[in-house]
Amino acid sequence: MTNENSKYKEAGVNIDEQDKAISRIKKIVASTFTSNVLTGIGSFGTLFQIPEGYTNPVLVSSCDGVGTKLKVAFMTGIHDTVGEDLVNHCVNDIFVQGAKPLYFLDYIATGKLKAGVIEDIVSGLARGCKNNEMSLIGGEMAEMPGFYSEGEYDIAGFITGIVEKDKVITGENIKPGDLILGFKSTGLHTNGYSLARKIIFEDLKLKVDDYVEDLGCTVGEELLKVHKSYYPILKEAVEEGIVNGMAHITGGGFLDNIPRVLPDNCDAIIKKDRVPVLPVFNFLVENGNVSKKEAYRVFNMGIGMVCIVSPENIEKFYSLVKEEVFEIGVIESGFKKVVLI
């Protein structure tokens, strides 16, 4: 080791540990590559060719993080699920516009880099990428001593997908009479954790290893349930062009996310008794004294994805979807808002 590297290590940055981490994740990352990835790991930039078969392709990009769900990973020492959370969240965000995922990049920053933790995070990223038929083509590991607390890190993801220009889902075809169809979430996904953590850890004084009968599992197991990707179960229906609009129910819940796809002259009427509310949300609402209106704005309440479909296409939609569908509402004339009834 050079003297310069020793001094750098004394300052808190361990290049050797970074090299160790890279060597441990190379095969994991390469396992996600498709034939469209033209460069290997280690290039300054990764080359990715547009897949064949597109006439007028549009690239769709997005970026996001996992938020304070990471605090639960730190508390449990489980780091191989948050990467999958990140990928699936980003996939859903571009999928609502009809995009097929192409590739993903990640950013991991920490105070002190630990190769094993990085390997766990990247294994989750790779699993998410493979399940969504895309490549993990690059990323950045930043060791920033003094910036993050001991044992903590942050992650962010950057995704690019593709869709034919004439098949972009904009919501402009939504009209009164269309049905609002919901698909179950696995739990909190990656939103509402600041409130959930306050209720669970501060108000109720629970620990991550505490078993909660209402949840049927420990606190940690519930809070680390992986954010679901809806791409595998809905891609056929989307490719058929029979979905008028889609909304990923993330931060802002029903009240802020569904209006993002509504035309100015339409309201979304949501029937609360049709929503398959998961036990974790009842637990949080009751123990946190959260109003129903706030709950539907903070949490997904058991629905992670919403599709809006015309009645004439509903039978075909059902035939193409391999998962239970919940008819949770209808589109009516209005002013681009959500009405809970």
GROMACS .gro file of C-alpha atoms in nm:
model
  341
    1MET     CA    1   0.000   0.000   0.000
    2THR     CA    2   0.136   0.342  -0.087
    3ASN     CA    3   0.193   0.606   0.176
    4GLU     CA    4  -0.065   0.827   0.001
    5ASN     CA    5  -0.325   0.552   0.032
    6SER     CA    6  -0.239   0.508   0.401
    7LYS     CA    7  -0.294   0.878   0.458
    8TYR     CA    8  -0.625   0.859   0.273
    9LYS     CA    9  -0.726   0.565   0.493
   10GLU     CA   10  -0.632   0.768   0.801
   11ALA     CA   11  -0.867   1.037   0.671
   12GLY     CA   12  -1.145   0.780   0.662
   13VAL     CA   13  -1.148   0.657   0.302
   14ASN     CA   14  -1.042   0.295   0.242
   15ILE     CA   15  -0.968   0.236  -0.126
   16ASP     CA   16  -0.879  -0.128  -0.057
   17GLU     CA   17  -1.225  -0.193   0.090
   18GLN     CA   18  -1.380  -0.029  -0.215
   19ASP     CA   19  -1.179  -0.255  -0.445
   20LYS     CA   20  -1.289  -0.552  -0.235
   21ALA     CA   21  -1.652  -0.448  -0.271
   22ILE     CA   22  -1.619  -0.408  -0.648
   23SER     CA   23  -1.463  -0.754  -0.683
   24ARG     CA   24  -1.750  -0.906  -0.484
   25ILE     CA   25  -2.026  -0.746  -0.691
   26LYS     CA   26  -1.884  -0.785  -1.043
   27LYS     CA   27  -2.045  -1.122  -1.112
   28ILE     CA   28  -2.371  -1.014  -0.949
   29VAL     CA   29  -2.396  -0.708  -1.172
   30ALA     CA   30  -2.285  -0.889  -1.489
   31SER     CA   31  -2.560  -1.149  -1.435
   32THR     CA   32  -2.818  -0.880  -1.522
   33PHE     CA   33  -2.663  -0.783  -1.857
   34THR     CA   34  -2.861  -0.830  -2.175
   35SER     CA   35  -2.715  -0.837  -2.525
   36ASN     CA   36  -2.779  -0.461  -2.549
   37VAL     CA   37  -2.507  -0.382  -2.292
   38LEU     CA   38  -2.193  -0.314  -2.496
   39THR     CA   39  -1.937  -0.245  -2.221
   40GLY     CA   40  -1.826  -0.426  -1.910
   41ILE     CA   41  -1.789  -0.310  -1.551
   42GLY     CA   42  -1.522  -0.046  -1.498
   43SER     CA   43  -1.576   0.182  -1.797
   44PHE     CA   44  -1.619   0.553  -1.730
   45GLY     CA   45  -1.957   0.523  -1.899
   46THR     CA   46  -2.166   0.224  -2.005
   47LEU     CA   47  -2.279   0.180  -2.366
   48PHE     CA   48  -2.633   0.054  -2.420
   49GLN     CA   49  -2.787   0.015  -2.764
   50ILE     CA   50  -3.155   0.073  -2.835
   51PRO     CA   51  -3.323  -0.269  -2.880
   52GLU     CA   52  -3.440  -0.360  -3.227
   53GLY     CA   53  -3.805  -0.349  -3.326
   54TYR     CA   54  -3.894   0.007  -3.232
   55THR     CA   55  -4.018   0.250  -3.498
   56ASN     CA   56  -4.040   0.576  -3.307
   57PRO     CA   57  -3.897   0.505  -2.960
   58VAL     CA   58  -3.923   0.743  -2.665
   59LEU     CA   59  -3.692   0.705  -2.365
   60VAL     CA   60  -3.854   0.744  -2.023
   61SER     CA   61  -3.631   0.822  -1.724
   62SER     CA   62  -3.677   0.863  -1.351
   63CYS     CA   63  -3.482   0.860  -1.025
   64ASP     CA   64  -3.578   0.794  -0.665
   65GLY     CA   65  -3.464   0.672  -0.325
   66VAL     CA   66  -3.591   0.445  -0.050
   67GLY     CA   67  -3.641   0.716   0.213
   68THR     CA   68  -3.641   0.643   0.584
   69LYS     CA   69  -3.717   0.275   0.525
   70LEU     CA   70  -3.339   0.254   0.532
   71LYS     CA   71  -3.354   0.320   0.907
   72VAL     CA   72  -3.525  -0.017   0.949
   73ALA     CA   73  -3.249  -0.186   0.748
   74PHE     CA   74  -2.992  -0.029   0.981
   75MET     CA   75  -3.186  -0.144   1.289
   76THR     CA   76  -3.221  -0.504   1.168
   77GLY     CA   77  -2.887  -0.542   0.991
   78ILE     CA   78  -3.075  -0.668   0.684
   79HIS     CA   79  -2.950  -0.496   0.369
   80ASP     CA   80  -3.044  -0.729   0.082
   81THR     CA   81  -3.401  -0.603   0.033
   82VAL     CA   82  -3.368  -0.224   0.005
   83GLY     CA   83  -3.198  -0.250  -0.333
   84GLU     CA   84  -3.492  -0.448  -0.468
   85ASP     CA   85  -3.726  -0.189  -0.315
   86LEU     CA   86  -3.542   0.082  -0.504
   87VAL     CA   87  -3.552  -0.095  -0.840
   88ASN     CA   88  -3.920  -0.187  -0.816
   89HIS     CA   89  -4.020   0.164  -0.710
   90CYS     CA   90  -3.840   0.314  -1.009
   91VAL     CA   91  -3.982   0.052  -1.248
   92ASN     CA   92  -4.338   0.134  -1.139
   93ASP     CA   93  -4.275   0.506  -1.186
   94ILE     CA   94  -4.189   0.471  -1.556
   95PHE     CA   95  -4.423   0.181  -1.623
   96VAL     CA   96  -4.728   0.401  -1.558
   97GLN     CA   97  -4.636   0.581  -1.881
   98GLY     CA   98  -4.616   0.252  -2.069
   99ALA     CA   99  -4.239   0.214  -2.062
  100LYS     CA  100  -4.051  -0.116  -2.067
  101PRO     CA  101  -3.746  -0.098  -1.834
  102LEU     CA  102  -3.411  -0.102  -2.013
  103TYR     CA  103  -3.137  -0.029  -1.763
  104PHE     CA  104  -3.067   0.090  -1.410
  105LEU     CA  105  -2.787   0.275  -1.231
  106ASP     CA  106  -2.740   0.312  -0.857
  107TYR     CA  107  -2.572   0.549  -0.613
  108ILE     CA  108  -2.461   0.425  -0.271
  109ALA     CA  109  -2.306   0.667  -0.021
  110THR     CA  110  -2.182   0.581   0.327
  111GLY     CA  111  -1.953   0.706   0.600
  112LYS     CA  112  -1.745   0.389   0.614
  113LEU     CA  113  -1.765   0.145   0.327
  114LYS     CA  114  -1.812  -0.221   0.419
  115ALA     CA  115  -1.778  -0.468   0.131
  116GLY     CA  116  -2.030  -0.714   0.277
  117VAL     CA  117  -2.302  -0.452   0.315
  118ILE     CA  118  -2.241  -0.325  -0.038
  119GLU     CA  119  -2.264  -0.682  -0.168
  120ASP     CA  120  -2.598  -0.729   0.008
  121ILE     CA  121  -2.739  -0.403  -0.132
  122VAL     CA  122  -2.625  -0.483  -0.485
  123SER     CA  123  -2.763  -0.837  -0.465
  124GLY     CA  124  -3.105  -0.681  -0.405
  125LEU     CA  125  -3.055  -0.439  -0.692
  126ALA     CA  126  -2.959  -0.724  -0.924
  127ARG     CA  127  -3.253  -0.938  -0.817
  128GLY     CA  128  -3.491  -0.651  -0.887
  129CYS     CA  129  -3.334  -0.586  -1.226
  130LYS     CA  130  -3.354  -0.949  -1.334
  131ASN     CA  131  -3.717  -0.980  -1.219
  132ASN     CA  132  -3.799  -0.673  -1.430
  133GLU     CA  133  -3.603  -0.789  -1.737
  134MET     CA  134  -3.348  -0.508  -1.736
  135SER     CA  135  -2.976  -0.456  -1.684
  136LEU     CA  136  -2.790  -0.305  -1.390
  137ILE     CA  137  -2.526  -0.129  -1.598
  138GLY     CA  138  -2.338   0.090  -1.352
  139GLY     CA  139  -2.329   0.287  -1.032
  140GLU     CA  140  -2.127   0.483  -0.780
  141MET     CA  141  -1.999   0.396  -0.433
  142ALA     CA  142  -1.908   0.706  -0.234
  143GLU     CA  143  -1.725   0.677   0.098
  144MET     CA  144  -1.779   1.004   0.285
  145PRO     CA  145  -1.635   0.993   0.638
  146GLY     CA  146  -1.796   1.234   0.882
  147PHE     CA  147  -2.101   1.281   0.661
  148TYR     CA  148  -2.308   0.976   0.761
  149SER     CA  149  -2.357   0.823   1.106
  150GLU     CA  150  -2.181   0.495   1.183
  151GLY     CA  151  -2.341   0.202   1.002
  152GLU     CA  152  -2.567   0.419   0.788
  153TYR     CA  153  -2.584   0.480   0.413
  154ASP     CA  154  -2.811   0.624   0.147
  155ILE     CA  155  -2.906   0.479  -0.189
  156ALA     CA  156  -3.062   0.627  -0.500
  157GLY     CA  157  -3.158   0.474  -0.832
  158PHE     CA  158  -3.176   0.597  -1.190
  159ILE     CA  159  -3.383   0.413  -1.449
  160THR     CA  160  -3.437   0.438  -1.824
  161GLY     CA  161  -3.715   0.266  -2.014
  162ILE     CA  162  -3.854   0.272  -2.365
  163VAL     CA  163  -4.196   0.299  -2.530
  164GLU     CA  164  -4.325   0.366  -2.879
  165LYS     CA  165  -4.430   0.730  -2.903
  166ASP     CA  166  -4.785   0.645  -3.006
  167LYS     CA  167  -4.821   0.408  -2.707
  168VAL     CA  168  -4.723   0.647  -2.430
  169ILE     CA  169  -4.989   0.639  -2.156
  170THR     CA  170  -5.077   0.998  -2.072
  171GLY     CA  171  -5.425   0.968  -1.920
  172GLU     CA  172  -5.576   1.185  -2.191
  173ASN     CA  173  -5.809   0.900  -2.295
  174ILE     CA  174  -5.964   0.870  -1.949
  175LYS     CA  175  -6.336   0.953  -1.954
  176PRO     CA  176  -6.639   0.935  -1.722
  177GLY     CA  177  -6.757   0.578  -1.680
  178ASP     CA  178  -6.407   0.425  -1.684
  179LEU     CA  179  -6.337   0.178  -1.406
  180ILE     CA  180  -6.064   0.226  -1.147
  181LEU     CA  181  -5.887  -0.103  -1.081
  182GLY     CA  182  -5.648  -0.160  -0.793
  183PHE     CA  183  -5.369  -0.410  -0.734
  184LYS     CA  184  -5.257  -0.516  -0.390
  185SER     CA  185  -4.942  -0.382  -0.230
  186THR     CA  186  -4.719  -0.592  -0.003
  187GLY     CA  187  -4.728  -0.332   0.275
  188LEU     CA  188  -4.593   0.020   0.315
  189HIS     CA  189  -4.368  -0.026   0.009
  190THR     CA  190  -4.130   0.274   0.043
  191ASN     CA  191  -4.361   0.550   0.163
  192GLY     CA  192  -4.500   0.676   0.491
  193TYR     CA  193  -4.209   0.541   0.694
  194SER     CA  194  -4.145   0.861   0.887
  195LEU     CA  195  -4.497   0.845   1.031
  196ALA     CA  196  -4.493   0.466   1.068
  197ARG     CA  197  -4.161   0.472   1.254
  198LYS     CA  198  -4.288   0.745   1.488
  199ILE     CA  199  -4.599   0.545   1.576
  200ILE     CA  200  -4.420   0.212   1.613
  201PHE     CA  201  -4.089   0.304   1.770
  202GLU     CA  202  -4.161   0.630   1.953
  203ASP     CA  203  -4.528   0.609   2.054
  204LEU     CA  204  -4.563   0.233   2.105
  205LYS     CA  205  -4.198   0.176   2.207
  206LEU     CA  206  -4.178  -0.141   1.998
  207LYS     CA  207  -3.851  -0.298   1.880
  208VAL     CA  208  -3.779  -0.449   1.540
  209ASP     CA  209  -3.774  -0.801   1.685
  210ASP     CA  210  -4.109  -0.766   1.864
  211TYR     CA  211  -4.380  -0.996   1.732
  212VAL     CA  212  -4.712  -0.817   1.676
  213GLU     CA  213  -5.016  -1.043   1.663
  214ASP     CA  214  -5.218  -0.796   1.454
  215LEU     CA  215  -4.947  -0.811   1.188
  216GLY     CA  216  -4.872  -1.182   1.210
  217CYS     CA  217  -4.499  -1.116   1.210
  218THR     CA  218  -4.229  -0.910   1.377
  219VAL     CA  219  -4.207  -0.534   1.334
  220GLY     CA  220  -3.891  -0.569   1.126
  221GLU     CA  221  -4.041  -0.832   0.898
  222GLU     CA  222  -4.345  -0.613   0.831
  223LEU     CA  223  -4.151  -0.294   0.765
  224LEU     CA  224  -3.899  -0.462   0.535
  225LYS     CA  225  -4.155  -0.627   0.305
  226VAL     CA  226  -4.034  -0.558  -0.048
  227HIS     CA  227  -4.194  -0.287  -0.260
  228LYS     CA  228  -4.379  -0.473  -0.534
  229SER     CA  229  -4.318  -0.429  -0.907
  230TYR     CA  230  -4.633  -0.438  -1.118
  231TYR     CA  231  -4.451  -0.463  -1.450
  232PRO     CA  232  -4.448  -0.846  -1.470
  233ILE     CA  233  -4.822  -0.880  -1.406
  234LEU     CA  234  -4.948  -0.585  -1.612
  235LYS     CA  235  -4.710  -0.563  -1.908
  236GLU     CA  236  -4.932  -0.767  -2.143
  237ALA     CA  237  -5.236  -0.549  -2.078
  238VAL     CA  238  -5.029  -0.234  -2.126
  239GLU     CA  239  -4.877  -0.365  -2.450
  240GLU     CA  240  -5.231  -0.428  -2.583
  241GLY     CA  241  -5.307  -0.057  -2.543
  242ILE     CA  242  -5.622  -0.110  -2.334
  243VAL     CA  243  -5.511   0.087  -2.026
  244ASN     CA  244  -5.619   0.452  -2.033
  245GLY     CA  245  -5.423   0.560  -1.728
  246MET     CA  246  -5.207   0.427  -1.445
  247ALA     CA  247  -5.100   0.566  -1.108
  248HIS     CA  248  -4.827   0.433  -0.882
  249ILE     CA  249  -4.955   0.486  -0.527
  250THR     CA  250  -4.645   0.618  -0.352
  251GLY     CA  251  -4.582   0.932  -0.145
  252GLY     CA  252  -4.905   1.128  -0.146
  253GLY     CA  253  -5.118   0.813  -0.145
  254PHE     CA  254  -5.446   0.809  -0.339
  255LEU     CA  255  -5.519   1.179  -0.303
  256ASP     CA  256  -5.203   1.313  -0.467
  257ASN     CA  257  -5.106   1.039  -0.712
  258ILE     CA  258  -5.427   0.956  -0.900
  259PRO     CA  259  -5.491   1.321  -1.004
  260ARG     CA  260  -5.152   1.320  -1.179
  261VAL     CA  261  -5.308   1.112  -1.460
  262LEU     CA  262  -5.660   1.258  -1.466
  263PRO     CA  263  -5.784   1.494  -1.739
  264ASP     CA  264  -5.899   1.835  -1.609
  265ASN     CA  265  -6.267   1.740  -1.645
  266CYS     CA  266  -6.258   1.413  -1.450
  267ASP     CA  267  -6.275   1.304  -1.085
  268ALA     CA  268  -6.176   0.967  -0.945
  269ILE     CA  269  -6.441   0.831  -0.707
  270ILE     CA  270  -6.279   0.581  -0.469
  271LYS     CA  271  -6.501   0.348  -0.270
  272LYS     CA  272  -6.316   0.284   0.057
  273ASP     CA  273  -6.509  -0.036   0.128
  274ARG     CA  274  -6.364  -0.183  -0.194
  275VAL     CA  275  -6.003  -0.121  -0.091
  276PRO     CA  276  -5.836  -0.434   0.054
  277VAL     CA  277  -5.680  -0.251   0.350
  278LEU     CA  278  -5.385  -0.450   0.487
  279PRO     CA  279  -5.352  -0.516   0.863
  280VAL     CA  280  -5.047  -0.288   0.891
  281PHE     CA  281  -5.251   0.014   0.787
  282ASN     CA  282  -5.533  -0.058   1.031
  283PHE     CA  283  -5.268  -0.100   1.300
  284LEU     CA  284  -5.106   0.235   1.219
  285VAL     CA  285  -5.436   0.424   1.185
  286GLU     CA  286  -5.571   0.294   1.514
  287ASN     CA  287  -5.253   0.324   1.720
  288GLY     CA  288  -5.144   0.652   1.567
  289ASN     CA  289  -5.485   0.819   1.579
  290VAL     CA  290  -5.452   0.894   1.207
  291SER     CA  291  -5.761   1.023   1.026
  292LYS     CA  292  -5.883   0.822   0.729
  293LYS     CA  293  -5.828   1.118   0.497
  294GLU     CA  294  -5.468   1.158   0.609
  295ALA     CA  295  -5.413   0.783   0.588
  296TYR     CA  296  -5.522   0.780   0.224
  297ARG     CA  297  -5.278   1.064   0.154
  298VAL     CA  298  -4.978   0.920   0.339
  299PHE     CA  299  -5.010   0.543   0.283
  300ASN     CA  300  -5.108   0.319  -0.008
  301MET     CA  301  -5.363   0.147   0.225
  302GLY     CA  302  -5.317  -0.187   0.046
  303ILE     CA  303  -5.324  -0.073  -0.318
  304GLY     CA  304  -4.988  -0.013  -0.483
  305MET     CA  305  -5.098   0.040  -0.843
  306VAL     CA  306  -5.413   0.174  -1.005
  307CYS     CA  307  -5.522   0.112  -1.365
  308ILE     CA  308  -5.805   0.300  -1.533
  309VAL     CA  309  -5.981   0.096  -1.803
  310SER     CA  310  -6.285   0.153  -2.024
  311PRO     CA  311  -6.580  -0.083  -1.958
  312GLU     CA  312  -6.561  -0.218  -2.313
  313ASN     CA  313  -6.204  -0.337  -2.250
  314ILE     CA  314  -6.255  -0.483  -1.905
  315GLU     CA  315  -6.298  -0.848  -2.008
  316LYS     CA  316  -5.984  -0.842  -2.219
  317PHE     CA  317  -5.796  -0.671  -1.936
  318TYR     CA  318  -5.896  -0.944  -1.692
  319SER     CA  319  -5.791  -1.213  -1.938
  320LEU     CA  320  -5.441  -1.065  -1.962
  321VAL     CA  321  -5.379  -1.007  -1.591
  322LYS     CA  322  -5.266  -1.300  -1.379
  323GLU     CA  323  -5.349  -1.154  -1.041
  324GLU     CA  324  -5.655  -1.058  -0.836
  325VAL     CA  325  -5.804  -0.723  -0.941
  326PHE     CA  326  -6.006  -0.497  -0.713
  327GLU     CA  327  -6.266  -0.265  -0.868
  328ILE     CA  328  -6.220   0.023  -0.625
  329GLY     CA  329  -6.394   0.306  -0.804
  330VAL     CA  330  -6.512   0.486  -1.114
  331ILE     CA  331  -6.433   0.799  -1.313
  332GLU     CA  332  -6.694   1.075  -1.308
  333SER     CA  333  -6.712   1.428  -1.448
  334GLY     CA  334  -6.535   1.670  -1.218
  335PHE     CA  335  -6.227   1.880  -1.158
  336LYS     CA  336  -5.919   1.651  -1.150
  337LYS     CA  337  -5.949   1.534  -0.790
  338VAL     CA  338  -6.001   1.220  -0.585
  339VAL     CA  339  -6.323   1.177  -0.388
  340LEU     CA  340  -6.332   0.915  -0.110
  341ILE     CA  341  -6.674   0.771  -0.036
   0.00000   0.00000   0.00000
